[in-house]
PDB file of C-alpha atoms in Angstrom:
ATOM      1  CA  ALA A   7       0.000   0.000   0.000  1.00 92.00           C
ATOM      2  CA  GLN A   8       2.888   2.344   0.868  1.00 94.00           C
ATOM      3  CA  GLU A   9       4.540   1.686  -2.477  1.00 95.00           C
ATOM      4  CA  CYS A  10       1.249   2.328  -4.266  1.00 95.00           C
ATOM      5  CA  GLN A  11       0.978   5.643  -2.463  1.00 95.00           C
ATOM      6  CA  ASN A  12       4.513   6.621  -3.476  1.00 96.00           C
ATOM      7  CA  LEU A  13       3.818   5.661  -7.081  1.00 96.00           C
ATOM      8  CA  GLU A  14       0.617   7.718  -7.012  1.00 95.00           C
ATOM      9  CA  VAL A  15       2.573  10.770  -5.828  1.00 96.00           C
ATOM     10  CA  GLU A  16       5.201  10.124  -8.502  1.00 96.00           C
ATOM     11  CA  ARG A  17       2.464   9.829 -11.127  1.00 95.00           C
ATOM     12  CA  GLN A  18       0.906  13.167 -10.130  1.00 94.00           C
ATOM     13  CA  LYS A  19       4.256  14.947 -10.192  1.00 94.00           C
ATOM     14  CA  ARG A  20       5.074  13.597 -13.636  1.00 94.00           C
ATOM     15  CA  LEU A  21       1.658  14.559 -15.024  1.00 92.00           C
ATOM     16  CA  GLU A  22       2.137  18.115 -13.709  1.00 91.00           C
ATOM     17  CA  ARG A  23       5.600  18.381 -15.259  1.00 93.00           C
ATOM     18  CA  ILE A  24       4.407  16.929 -18.562  1.00 92.00           C
ATOM     19  CA  LYS A  25       1.571  19.452 -18.686  1.00 88.00           C
ATOM     20  CA  GLN A  26       3.990  22.329 -18.080  1.00 89.00           C
ATOM     21  CA  LYS A  27       6.457  20.987 -20.685  1.00 90.00           C
ATOM     22  CA  GLN A  28       3.721  20.536 -23.257  1.00 88.00           C
ATOM     23  CA  SER A  29       2.708  24.180 -22.988  1.00 87.00           C
ATOM     24  CA  GLN A  30       6.382  25.168 -23.180  1.00 89.00           C
ATOM     25  CA  LEU A  31       6.793  23.062 -26.350  1.00 90.00           C
ATOM     26  CA  GLN A  32       3.571  24.537 -27.745  1.00 89.00           C
ATOM     27  CA  GLU A  33       4.917  28.058 -27.226  1.00 91.00           C
ATOM     28  CA  LEU A  34       8.231  27.188 -28.892  1.00 93.00           C
ATOM     29  CA  ILE A  35       6.419  25.715 -31.909  1.00 93.00           C
ATOM     30  CA  LEU A  36       4.245  28.836 -32.171  1.00 93.00           C
ATOM     31  CA  GLN A  37       7.319  31.050 -32.067  1.00 94.00           C
ATOM     32  CA  GLN A  38       9.079  29.037 -34.731  1.00 95.00           C
ATOM     33  CA  ILE A  39       6.051  29.184 -37.045  1.00 96.00           C
ATOM     34  CA  ALA A  40       5.452  32.891 -36.385  1.00 96.00           C
ATOM     35  CA  PHE A  41       9.047  33.864 -37.038  1.00 96.00           C
ATOM     36  CA  LYS A  42       9.324  31.792 -40.229  1.00 96.00           C
ATOM     37  CA  ASN A  43       6.036  33.241 -41.475  1.00 96.00           C
ATOM     38  CA  LEU A  44       7.232  36.787 -40.773  1.00 97.00           C
ATOM     39  CA  VAL A  45      10.514  36.227 -42.638  1.00 97.00           C
ATOM     40  CA  GLN A  46       8.655  34.657 -45.564  1.00 95.00           C
ATOM     41  CA  ARG A  47       6.172  37.548 -45.721  1.00 96.00           C
ATOM     42  CA  ASN A  48       8.915  40.162 -45.676  1.00 97.00           C
ATOM     43  CA  ARG A  49      10.978  38.280 -48.255  1.00 96.00           C
ATOM     44  CA  GLN A  50       8.003  38.096 -50.620  1.00 95.00           C
ATOM     45  CA  SER A  51       7.101  41.755 -50.173  1.00 94.00           C
ATOM     46  CA  GLU A  52      10.709  42.825 -50.779  1.00 95.00           C
ATOM     47  CA  GLN A  53      10.800  40.690 -53.925  1.00 94.00           C
ATOM     48  CA  GLN A  54       7.572  42.325 -55.128  1.00 93.00           C
ATOM     49  CA  THR A  55       8.763  45.870 -54.470  1.00 91.00           C
ATOM     50  CA  ASN A  56      12.281  44.939 -55.508  1.00 90.00           C
ATOM     51  CA  ARG A  57      13.748  46.848 -52.568  1.00 86.00           C
ATOM     52  CA  PRO A  58      13.797  46.754 -48.776  1.00 88.00           C
ATOM     53  CA  PRO A  59      11.367  49.096 -46.968  1.00 89.00           C
ATOM     54  CA  PRO A  60      12.693  52.480 -45.728  1.00 88.00           C
ATOM     55  CA  PRO A  61      14.785  51.830 -42.591  1.00 84.00           C
ATOM     56  CA  ASN A  62      12.743  54.149 -40.382  1.00 84.00           C
ATOM     57  CA  SER A  63       9.498  52.348 -41.200  1.00 87.00           C
ATOM     58  CA  VAL A  64      10.496  48.941 -39.814  1.00 92.00           C
ATOM     59  CA  ILE A  65      11.220  47.655 -36.335  1.00 94.00           C
ATOM     60  CA  HIS A  66      13.621  44.739 -36.130  1.00 94.00           C
ATOM     61  CA  LEU A  67      13.150  41.945 -33.609  1.00 94.00           C
ATOM     62  CA  PRO A  68      13.739  41.701 -30.695  1.00 93.00           C
ATOM     63  CA  PHE A  69      11.617  44.513 -29.307  1.00 94.00           C
ATOM     64  CA  ILE A  70       8.899  45.041 -26.751  1.00 94.00           C
ATOM     65  CA  ILE A  71       6.045  47.497 -26.871  1.00 93.00           C
ATOM     66  CA  VAL A  72       4.260  49.487 -24.211  1.00 94.00           C
ATOM     67  CA  ASN A  73       0.809  50.640 -25.162  1.00 91.00           C
ATOM     68  CA  THR A  74      -1.293  53.060 -23.219  1.00 91.00           C
ATOM     69  CA  SER A  75      -4.010  55.612 -23.767  1.00 90.00           C
ATOM     70  CA  LYS A  76      -2.983  58.774 -25.586  1.00 89.00           C
ATOM     71  CA  LYS A  77      -4.252  60.673 -22.556  1.00 89.00           C
ATOM     72  CA  THR A  78      -1.611  59.106 -20.335  1.00 89.00           C
ATOM     73  CA  VAL A  79       1.060  61.498 -19.137  1.00 90.00           C
ATOM     74  CA  ILE A  80       4.478  59.809 -19.336  1.00 92.00           C
ATOM     75  CA  ASP A  81       7.346  61.445 -17.529  1.00 91.00           C
ATOM     76  CA  CYS A  82      10.633  60.129 -18.945  1.00 94.00           C
ATOM     77  CA  SER A  83      14.244  60.575 -17.764  1.00 95.00           C
ATOM     78  CA  ILE A  84      17.133  59.268 -19.853  1.00 95.00           C
ATOM     79  CA  SER A  85      20.806  58.891 -18.912  1.00 96.00           C
ATOM     80  CA  ASN A  86      23.268  60.579 -21.288  1.00 95.00           C
ATOM     81  CA  ASP A  87      24.552  57.275 -22.638  1.00 95.00           C
ATOM     82  CA  LYS A  88      20.974  55.943 -23.075  1.00 96.00           C
ATOM     83  CA  PHE A  89      21.818  52.960 -20.900  1.00 97.00           C
ATOM     84  CA  GLU A  90      19.141  53.878 -18.365  1.00 96.00           C
ATOM     85  CA  TYR A  91      15.557  55.074 -18.685  1.00 97.00           C
ATOM     86  CA  LEU A  92      13.013  55.931 -16.033  1.00 95.00           C
ATOM     87  CA  PHE A  93       9.337  56.300 -16.955  1.00 94.00           C
ATOM     88  CA  ASN A  94       6.531  57.484 -14.726  1.00 91.00           C
ATOM     89  CA  PHE A  95       3.038  56.767 -16.022  1.00 90.00           C
ATOM     90  CA  ASP A  96       0.010  58.431 -14.563  1.00 85.00           C
ATOM     91  CA  SER A  97      -2.351  55.811 -15.947  1.00 85.00           C
ATOM     92  CA  MET A  98      -2.554  52.156 -16.897  1.00 86.00           C
ATOM     93  CA  PHE A  99      -0.462  50.619 -19.642  1.00 90.00           C
ATOM     94  CA  GLU A 100       0.312  47.178 -21.071  1.00 91.00           C
ATOM     95  CA  ILE A 101       3.625  45.623 -22.043  1.00 93.00           C
ATOM     96  CA  HIS A 102       3.882  43.019 -24.808  1.00 92.00           C
ATOM     97  CA  ASP A 103       6.826  41.238 -26.339  1.00 92.00           C
ATOM     98  CA  ASP A 104       7.437  40.845 -30.060  1.00 93.00           C
ATOM     99  CA  ILE A 105       6.043  37.315 -30.121  1.00 92.00           C
ATOM    100  CA  GLU A 106       2.712  38.603 -28.831  1.00 91.00           C
ATOM    101  CA  VAL A 107       2.730  41.167 -31.650  1.00 93.00           C
ATOM    102  CA  LEU A 108       3.462  38.446 -34.246  1.00 95.00           C
ATOM    103  CA  LYS A 109       0.578  36.356 -32.893  1.00 93.00           C
ATOM    104  CA  ARG A 110      -1.755  39.352 -33.150  1.00 92.00           C
ATOM    105  CA  MET A 111      -0.539  39.868 -36.702  1.00 94.00           C
ATOM    106  CA  GLY A 112      -1.730  36.316 -37.461  1.00 92.00           C
ATOM    107  CA  MET A 113       1.793  35.011 -38.043  1.00 95.00           C
ATOM    108  CA  ALA A 114       1.103  31.928 -35.883  1.00 93.00           C
ATOM    109  CA  CYS A 115      -1.761  30.834 -38.197  1.00 92.00           C
ATOM    110  CA  GLY A 116      -4.295  31.009 -35.359  1.00 90.00           C
ATOM    111  CA  LEU A 117      -2.664  28.048 -33.586  1.00 91.00           C
ATOM    112  CA  GLU A 118      -2.292  30.145 -30.428  1.00 87.00           C
ATOM    113  CA  VAL A 119      -6.071  30.104 -30.000  1.00 85.00           C
ATOM    114  CA  GLY A 120      -6.648  26.666 -31.501  1.00 83.00           C
ATOM    115  CA  LYS A 121      -8.530  28.111 -34.495  1.00 84.00           C
ATOM    116  CA  CYS A 122      -6.658  27.149 -37.605  1.00 87.00           C
ATOM    117  CA  SER A 123      -8.156  26.782 -41.085  1.00 89.00           C
ATOM    118  CA  PRO A 124      -7.160  23.686 -43.107  1.00 91.00           C
ATOM    119  CA  GLU A 125      -4.942  25.725 -45.435  1.00 92.00           C
ATOM    120  CA  ASP A 126      -3.323  27.507 -42.489  1.00 92.00           C
ATOM    121  CA  LEU A 127      -2.723  24.114 -40.885  1.00 93.00           C
ATOM    122  CA  LYS A 128      -1.039  22.950 -44.080  1.00 94.00           C
ATOM    123  CA  THR A 129       1.160  26.065 -44.062  1.00 93.00           C
ATOM    124  CA  ALA A 130       2.022  25.625 -40.400  1.00 94.00           C
ATOM    125  CA  ARG A 131       2.888  21.937 -40.781  1.00 93.00           C
ATOM    126  CA  GLY A 132       5.168  22.868 -43.657  1.00 93.00           C
ATOM    127  CA  LEU A 133       7.102  25.234 -41.395  1.00 93.00           C
ATOM    128  CA  VAL A 134       8.119  22.732 -38.708  1.00 93.00           C
ATOM    129  CA  PRO A 135      10.300  19.600 -38.726  1.00 91.00           C
ATOM    130  CA  LYS A 136       8.524  16.252 -39.211  1.00 90.00           C
ATOM    131  CA  ALA A 137       8.807  15.293 -35.551  1.00 86.00           C
ATOM    132  CA  LEU A 138       6.659  18.293 -34.583  1.00 88.00           C
ATOM    133  CA  GLU A 139       3.916  17.856 -37.180  1.00 90.00           C
ATOM    134  CA  PRO A 140       1.661  15.770 -34.890  1.00 87.00           C
ATOM    135  CA  TYR A 141       1.885  18.524 -32.289  1.00 86.00           C
ATOM    136  CA  VAL A 142       0.907  21.174 -34.821  1.00 90.00           C
ATOM    137  CA  THR A 143      -2.107  19.106 -35.874  1.00 88.00           C
ATOM    138  CA  GLU A 144      -3.035  18.709 -32.230  1.00 85.00           C
ATOM    139  CA  MET A 145      -2.618  22.445 -31.579  1.00 87.00           C
ATOM    140  CA  ALA A 146      -4.938  23.265 -34.460  1.00 88.00           C
ATOM    141  CA  GLN A 147      -7.764  21.746 -32.454  1.00 80.00           C
ATOM    142  CA  GLY A 148      -6.889  23.483 -29.186  1.00 73.00           C
ATOM    143  CA  PRO A 149      -4.201  23.318 -26.492  1.00 63.00           C
ATOM    144  CA  ILE A 150      -2.314  20.030 -26.395  1.00 60.00           C
ATOM    145  CA  ASN A 151      -3.722  17.991 -23.549  1.00 60.00           C
ATOM    146  CA  ASN A 152      -3.020  14.364 -24.165  1.00 56.00           C
ATOM    147  CA  VAL A 153       0.272  12.808 -23.268  1.00 46.00           C
ATOM    148  CA  TYR A 154       2.175  11.509 -26.261  1.00 53.00           C
ATOM    149  CA  ILE A 155       3.307   8.103 -25.177  1.00 40.00           C
ATOM    150  CA  THR A 156       6.462   7.121 -27.032  1.00 34.00           C
ATOM    151  CA  GLY A 157       6.924   3.703 -28.614  1.00 29.00           C
TER     152      GLY A 157
ATOM    153  CA  ARG B 161      -3.007  -1.601  -8.644  1.00 94.00           C
ATOM    154  CA  HIS B 162       0.701  -1.524  -7.954  1.00 95.00           C
ATOM    155  CA  ARG B 163       1.472  -3.137 -11.318  1.00 95.00           C
ATOM    156  CA  ASP B 164      -0.809  -0.706 -13.186  1.00 95.00           C
ATOM    157  CA  LEU B 165       0.761   2.293 -11.446  1.00 96.00           C
ATOM    158  CA  GLN B 166       4.249   1.050 -12.234  1.00 96.00           C
ATOM    159  CA  LYS B 167       3.354   0.685 -15.910  1.00 95.00           C
ATOM    160  CA  GLU B 168       1.746   4.128 -16.095  1.00 94.00           C
ATOM    161  CA  VAL B 169       4.645   5.852 -14.355  1.00 96.00           C
ATOM    162  CA  SER B 170       7.081   4.260 -16.796  1.00 95.00           C
ATOM    163  CA  HIS B 171       4.955   5.453 -19.750  1.00 92.00           C
ATOM    164  CA  LEU B 172       4.893   8.957 -18.286  1.00 93.00           C
ATOM    165  CA  THR B 173       8.659   8.831 -17.838  1.00 94.00           C
ATOM    166  CA  GLU B 174       9.092   7.991 -21.507  1.00 91.00           C
ATOM    167  CA  ALA B 175       6.671  10.772 -22.531  1.00 90.00           C
ATOM    168  CA  GLU B 176       8.497  13.314 -20.383  1.00 93.00           C
ATOM    169  CA  ASP B 177      11.863  12.289 -21.828  1.00 93.00           C
ATOM    170  CA  LYS B 178      10.450  12.695 -25.328  1.00 90.00           C
ATOM    171  CA  LEU B 179       9.129  16.166 -24.458  1.00 91.00           C
ATOM    172  CA  ASP B 180      12.520  17.176 -23.030  1.00 94.00           C
ATOM    173  CA  GLU B 181      14.161  16.064 -26.264  1.00 93.00           C
ATOM    174  CA  LEU B 182      11.656  18.002 -28.421  1.00 92.00           C
ATOM    175  CA  ILE B 183      12.001  21.149 -26.293  1.00 93.00           C
ATOM    176  CA  THR B 184      15.772  21.023 -26.554  1.00 94.00           C
ATOM    177  CA  LYS B 185      15.553  20.600 -30.327  1.00 92.00           C
ATOM    178  CA  CYS B 186      13.027  23.445 -30.640  1.00 92.00           C
ATOM    179  CA  ASN B 187      15.158  25.830 -28.628  1.00 92.00           C
ATOM    180  CA  LEU B 188      18.146  24.981 -30.818  1.00 93.00           C
ATOM    181  CA  GLN B 189      16.113  25.445 -34.012  1.00 93.00           C
ATOM    182  CA  LEU B 190      14.818  28.811 -32.807  1.00 92.00           C
ATOM    183  CA  ARG B 191      18.298  29.996 -31.922  1.00 91.00           C
ATOM    184  CA  LEU B 192      19.665  28.944 -35.342  1.00 93.00           C
ATOM    185  CA  LEU B 193      16.688  30.629 -37.018  1.00 93.00           C
ATOM    186  CA  THR B 194      17.094  33.967 -35.260  1.00 92.00           C
ATOM    187  CA  GLU B 195      20.883  34.004 -35.564  1.00 92.00           C
ATOM    188  CA  ASP B 196      20.823  33.385 -39.319  1.00 94.00           C
ATOM    189  CA  SER B 197      21.985  36.638 -40.965  1.00 94.00           C
ATOM    190  CA  GLN B 198      19.318  36.564 -43.695  1.00 93.00           C
ATOM    191  CA  ASN B 199      16.577  36.015 -41.115  1.00 94.00           C
ATOM    192  CA  LYS B 200      18.018  38.779 -38.964  1.00 93.00           C
ATOM    193  CA  LYS B 201      17.656  41.143 -41.911  1.00 93.00           C
ATOM    194  CA  LEU B 202      14.104  39.987 -42.679  1.00 96.00           C
ATOM    195  CA  GLY B 203      12.949  39.679 -39.076  1.00 96.00           C
ATOM    196  CA  TYR B 204      11.085  42.984 -38.761  1.00 96.00           C
ATOM    197  CA  VAL B 205       7.575  44.331 -38.418  1.00 95.00           C
ATOM    198  CA  LYS B 206       6.278  47.547 -39.962  1.00 92.00           C
ATOM    199  CA  CYS B 207       4.695  50.375 -38.039  1.00 88.00           C
ATOM    200  CA  GLN B 208       1.337  49.644 -39.616  1.00 87.00           C
ATOM    201  CA  ASP B 209       1.622  46.040 -38.358  1.00 91.00           C
ATOM    202  CA  LEU B 210       1.842  47.459 -34.842  1.00 89.00           C
ATOM    203  CA  ARG B 211      -1.028  49.827 -35.437  1.00 84.00           C
ATOM    204  CA  LYS B 212      -3.193  47.005 -36.762  1.00 84.00           C
ATOM    205  CA  SER B 213      -2.312  44.795 -33.778  1.00 85.00           C
ATOM    206  CA  PHE B 214      -3.413  47.388 -31.253  1.00 78.00           C
ATOM    207  CA  ASP B 215      -6.686  48.265 -32.830  1.00 66.00           C
ATOM    208  CA  SER B 216      -8.065  51.152 -30.766  1.00 73.00           C
ATOM    209  CA  PRO B 217      -6.927  54.388 -32.421  1.00 77.00           C
ATOM    210  CA  ASP B 218      -6.592  56.170 -29.097  1.00 84.00           C
ATOM    211  CA  GLN B 219      -3.684  53.947 -28.139  1.00 86.00           C
ATOM    212  CA  LEU B 220      -0.155  55.220 -28.015  1.00 89.00           C
ATOM    213  CA  VAL B 221       2.410  52.516 -28.863  1.00 92.00           C
ATOM    214  CA  MET B 222       5.916  52.937 -27.492  1.00 94.00           C
ATOM    215  CA  VAL B 223       8.603  50.627 -28.896  1.00 95.00           C
ATOM    216  CA  ILE B 224      11.605  49.608 -26.811  1.00 96.00           C
ATOM    217  CA  ARG B 225      14.615  47.937 -28.444  1.00 95.00           C
ATOM    218  CA  ALA B 226      17.187  46.917 -25.875  1.00 95.00           C
ATOM    219  CA  PRO B 227      20.428  44.892 -25.857  1.00 95.00           C
ATOM    220  CA  PRO B 228      20.254  41.387 -24.323  1.00 93.00           C
ATOM    221  CA  GLU B 229      20.005  41.105 -20.539  1.00 92.00           C
ATOM    222  CA  THR B 230      18.569  44.587 -20.127  1.00 95.00           C
ATOM    223  CA  GLN B 231      16.709  44.717 -16.829  1.00 95.00           C
ATOM    224  CA  MET B 232      13.181  46.119 -16.798  1.00 95.00           C
ATOM    225  CA  GLN B 233      11.658  46.886 -13.421  1.00 92.00           C
ATOM    226  CA  VAL B 234       8.049  47.851 -12.899  1.00 90.00           C
ATOM    227  CA  SER B 235       7.270  49.161  -9.424  1.00 82.00           C
ATOM    228  CA  GLU B 236       3.998  50.238  -7.952  1.00 71.00           C
ATOM    229  CA  PRO B 237       4.561  53.275  -5.785  1.00 54.00           C
ATOM    230  CA  SER B 238       1.605  55.080  -4.287  1.00 58.00           C
ATOM    231  CA  GLU B 239       1.411  57.744  -6.963  1.00 54.00           C
ATOM    232  CA  GLY B 240       1.559  56.023 -10.346  1.00 68.00           C
ATOM    233  CA  TYR B 241       3.688  53.340 -11.972  1.00 81.00           C
ATOM    234  CA  GLN B 242       7.388  53.534 -12.507  1.00 88.00           C
ATOM    235  CA  VAL B 243       9.156  51.574 -15.242  1.00 93.00           C
ATOM    236  CA  SER B 244      12.934  51.591 -15.201  1.00 94.00           C
ATOM    237  CA  LEU B 245      15.249  50.128 -17.839  1.00 96.00           C
ATOM    238  CA  LYS B 246      18.924  49.376 -17.131  1.00 96.00           C
ATOM    239  CA  SER B 247      21.259  48.095 -19.807  1.00 97.00           C
ATOM    240  CA  THR B 248      24.845  46.964 -19.358  1.00 95.00           C
ATOM    241  CA  ARG B 249      25.566  46.068 -22.992  1.00 94.00           C
ATOM    242  CA  GLY B 250      24.689  49.083 -25.030  1.00 95.00           C
ATOM    243  CA  PRO B 251      22.234  51.956 -25.456  1.00 97.00           C
ATOM    244  CA  ILE B 252      18.500  51.372 -25.367  1.00 97.00           C
ATOM    245  CA  ASP B 253      16.304  52.682 -28.174  1.00 96.00           C
ATOM    246  CA  VAL B 254      12.863  53.972 -27.273  1.00 95.00           C
ATOM    247  CA  PHE B 255      10.510  55.570 -29.784  1.00 91.00           C
ATOM    248  CA  LEU B 256       6.828  56.082 -30.378  1.00 90.00           C
ATOM    249  CA  CYS B 257       5.215  54.210 -33.227  1.00 84.00           C
ATOM    250  CA  PRO B 258       4.129  57.038 -35.526  1.00 76.00           C
ATOM    251  CA  ASP B 259       0.490  57.396 -36.500  1.00 70.00           C
ATOM    252  CA  ASP B 260      -0.320  56.191 -39.959  1.00 57.00           C
TER     253      ASP B 260
ATOM    254  CA  ARG C  10       6.110  48.722  -2.751  1.00 51.00           C
ATOM    255  CA  SER C  11       5.642  45.718  -4.991  1.00 67.00           C
ATOM    256  CA  ARG C  12       8.005  45.552  -7.938  1.00 78.00           C
ATOM    257  CA  MET C  13       8.599  43.128 -10.780  1.00 84.00           C
ATOM    258  CA  LEU C  14      11.859  42.539 -12.570  1.00 87.00           C
ATOM    259  CA  VAL C  15      12.126  41.030 -16.036  1.00 89.00           C
ATOM    260  CA  SER C  16      14.987  40.692 -18.493  1.00 90.00           C
ATOM    261  CA  ILE C  17      14.339  42.067 -21.978  1.00 90.00           C
ATOM    262  CA  GLY C  18      16.383  42.242 -25.154  1.00 87.00           C
ATOM    263  CA  GLU C  19      16.040  38.648 -26.279  1.00 83.00           C
ATOM    264  CA  SER C  20      13.360  37.190 -28.466  1.00 73.00           C
ATOM    265  CA  PHE C  21      11.751  33.809 -28.224  1.00 74.00           C
ATOM    266  CA  GLY C  22      12.074  30.998 -25.804  1.00 61.00           C
ATOM    267  CA  THR C  23      10.061  32.294 -22.915  1.00 63.00           C
ATOM    268  CA  THR C  24       6.300  32.392 -22.820  1.00 66.00           C
ATOM    269  CA  ASN C  25       4.473  35.645 -22.236  1.00 71.00           C
ATOM    270  CA  LYS C  26       6.639  37.087 -19.475  1.00 77.00           C
ATOM    271  CA  PHE C  27       4.681  40.325 -19.129  1.00 88.00           C
ATOM    272  CA  GLN C  28       1.433  38.663 -18.133  1.00 84.00           C
ATOM    273  CA  LYS C  29       2.001  39.204 -14.407  1.00 83.00           C
ATOM    274  CA  ILE C  30       3.151  42.791 -14.875  1.00 85.00           C
ATOM    275  CA  ASN C  31       0.079  43.613 -16.966  1.00 87.00           C
ATOM    276  CA  GLN C  32      -2.134  42.005 -14.345  1.00 82.00           C
ATOM    277  CA  MET C  33      -0.487  44.105 -11.622  1.00 80.00           C
ATOM    278  CA  VAL C  34      -0.779  47.305 -13.615  1.00 82.00           C
ATOM    279  CA  ASN C  35      -4.342  46.756 -14.753  1.00 77.00           C
ATOM    280  CA  SER C  36      -5.941  45.118 -11.801  1.00 70.00           C
ATOM    281  CA  SER C  37      -4.580  46.959  -8.763  1.00 58.00           C
ATOM    282  CA  ASP C  38      -6.887  49.366  -6.989  1.00 52.00           C
ATOM    283  CA  TRP C  39      -4.369  52.085  -7.705  1.00 53.00           C
ATOM    284  CA  SER C  40      -6.048  52.872 -10.991  1.00 55.00           C
ATOM    285  CA  SER C  41      -9.564  52.922  -9.499  1.00 56.00           C
ATOM    286  CA  PHE C  42      -8.165  54.902  -6.548  1.00 50.00           C
ATOM    287  CA  LYS C  43      -6.700  57.350  -9.044  1.00 54.00           C
ATOM    288  CA  ARG C  44     -10.019  57.614 -10.852  1.00 56.00           C
ATOM    289  CA  THR C  45     -11.876  58.427  -7.590  1.00 53.00           C
ATOM    290  CA  LEU C  46      -9.194  61.015  -6.870  1.00 52.00           C
ATOM    291  CA  ASP C  47      -9.832  62.627 -10.236  1.00 55.00           C
ATOM    292  CA  LEU C  48     -13.593  62.530  -9.749  1.00 53.00           C
ATOM    293  CA  GLY C  49     -13.606  63.461  -6.065  1.00 50.00           C
ATOM    294  CA  SER C  50     -11.087  66.304  -6.134  1.00 50.00           C
ATOM    295  CA  ALA C  51     -12.760  69.679  -5.789  1.00 52.00           C
ATOM    296  CA  PRO C  52     -12.282  71.888  -8.864  1.00 52.00           C
ATOM    297  CA  LYS C  53      -9.174  74.017  -8.339  1.00 50.00           C
ATOM    298  CA  PRO C  54     -10.116  77.686  -7.789  1.00 52.00           C
ATOM    299  CA  LEU C  55      -9.261  79.599 -10.934  1.00 51.00           C
ATOM    300  CA  LYS C  56      -6.387  82.008 -10.508  1.00 49.00           C
ATOM    301  CA  ARG C  57      -7.523  85.628 -10.337  1.00 48.00           C
ATOM    302  CA  LEU C  58      -6.405  87.555 -13.365  1.00 51.00           C
TER     303      LEU C  58
END
């Protein structure tokens, strides 16, 4: 009975860790698809226009954004060497990283919300190595929740 | 019950090992992807992409481009929120995403 | 004072690391407290010309 109890505890711990690792893997797959899609889109648009966009109209990764209402008063102090910034906001704001922006741009083919059209799924599967294709198919229907048993 | 639990725990062990292997591979693939010089050149978004992503027109979008390992600290003093950025590997770029 | 520290400047790898910060900024009663301040504060007497 004692051994059964220990095994039960072990089983719970492993299930928890597997759940956490599956969402980590899901996020990594999303990022890989989003980044490849972004590069492909930019490559195609540069080929169409036959030149890169004006430098001051693009923002290279990595970046983060802070968005707030235009009514917000932002008090900003900057060190001379631009190594340090201090902002004081008088109202709410949100911070997002570049991956969040790519997802909102649709670069992750809707996989992040588990709503992926068949052609988007085809595109997404084409952007990942073979070993990850089953995960992408699974993600297209919603967050991965079943444990892939090897063998 | 003991036998069933033993079998299930060994299956879960295999599944976890497989996940560890896939995560390691994915991290490596991502690093190779983002370090590739071509991809570095093509890895950008346009200002209108940002505008489209944050739909409400009354939003102000501030972009922060910082060197690796820059520390961002958000504190909650009594009168308002303070955000501080501290870089040790180069200057930090902060600019507002222009309106269309 | 509650404060949150996060490392920026790298892409990819981590999941949405600003979730907690956004929750702190948008959920704390500071913002509603601020709103009541704005509403409650008596209009400042106009300066005499």
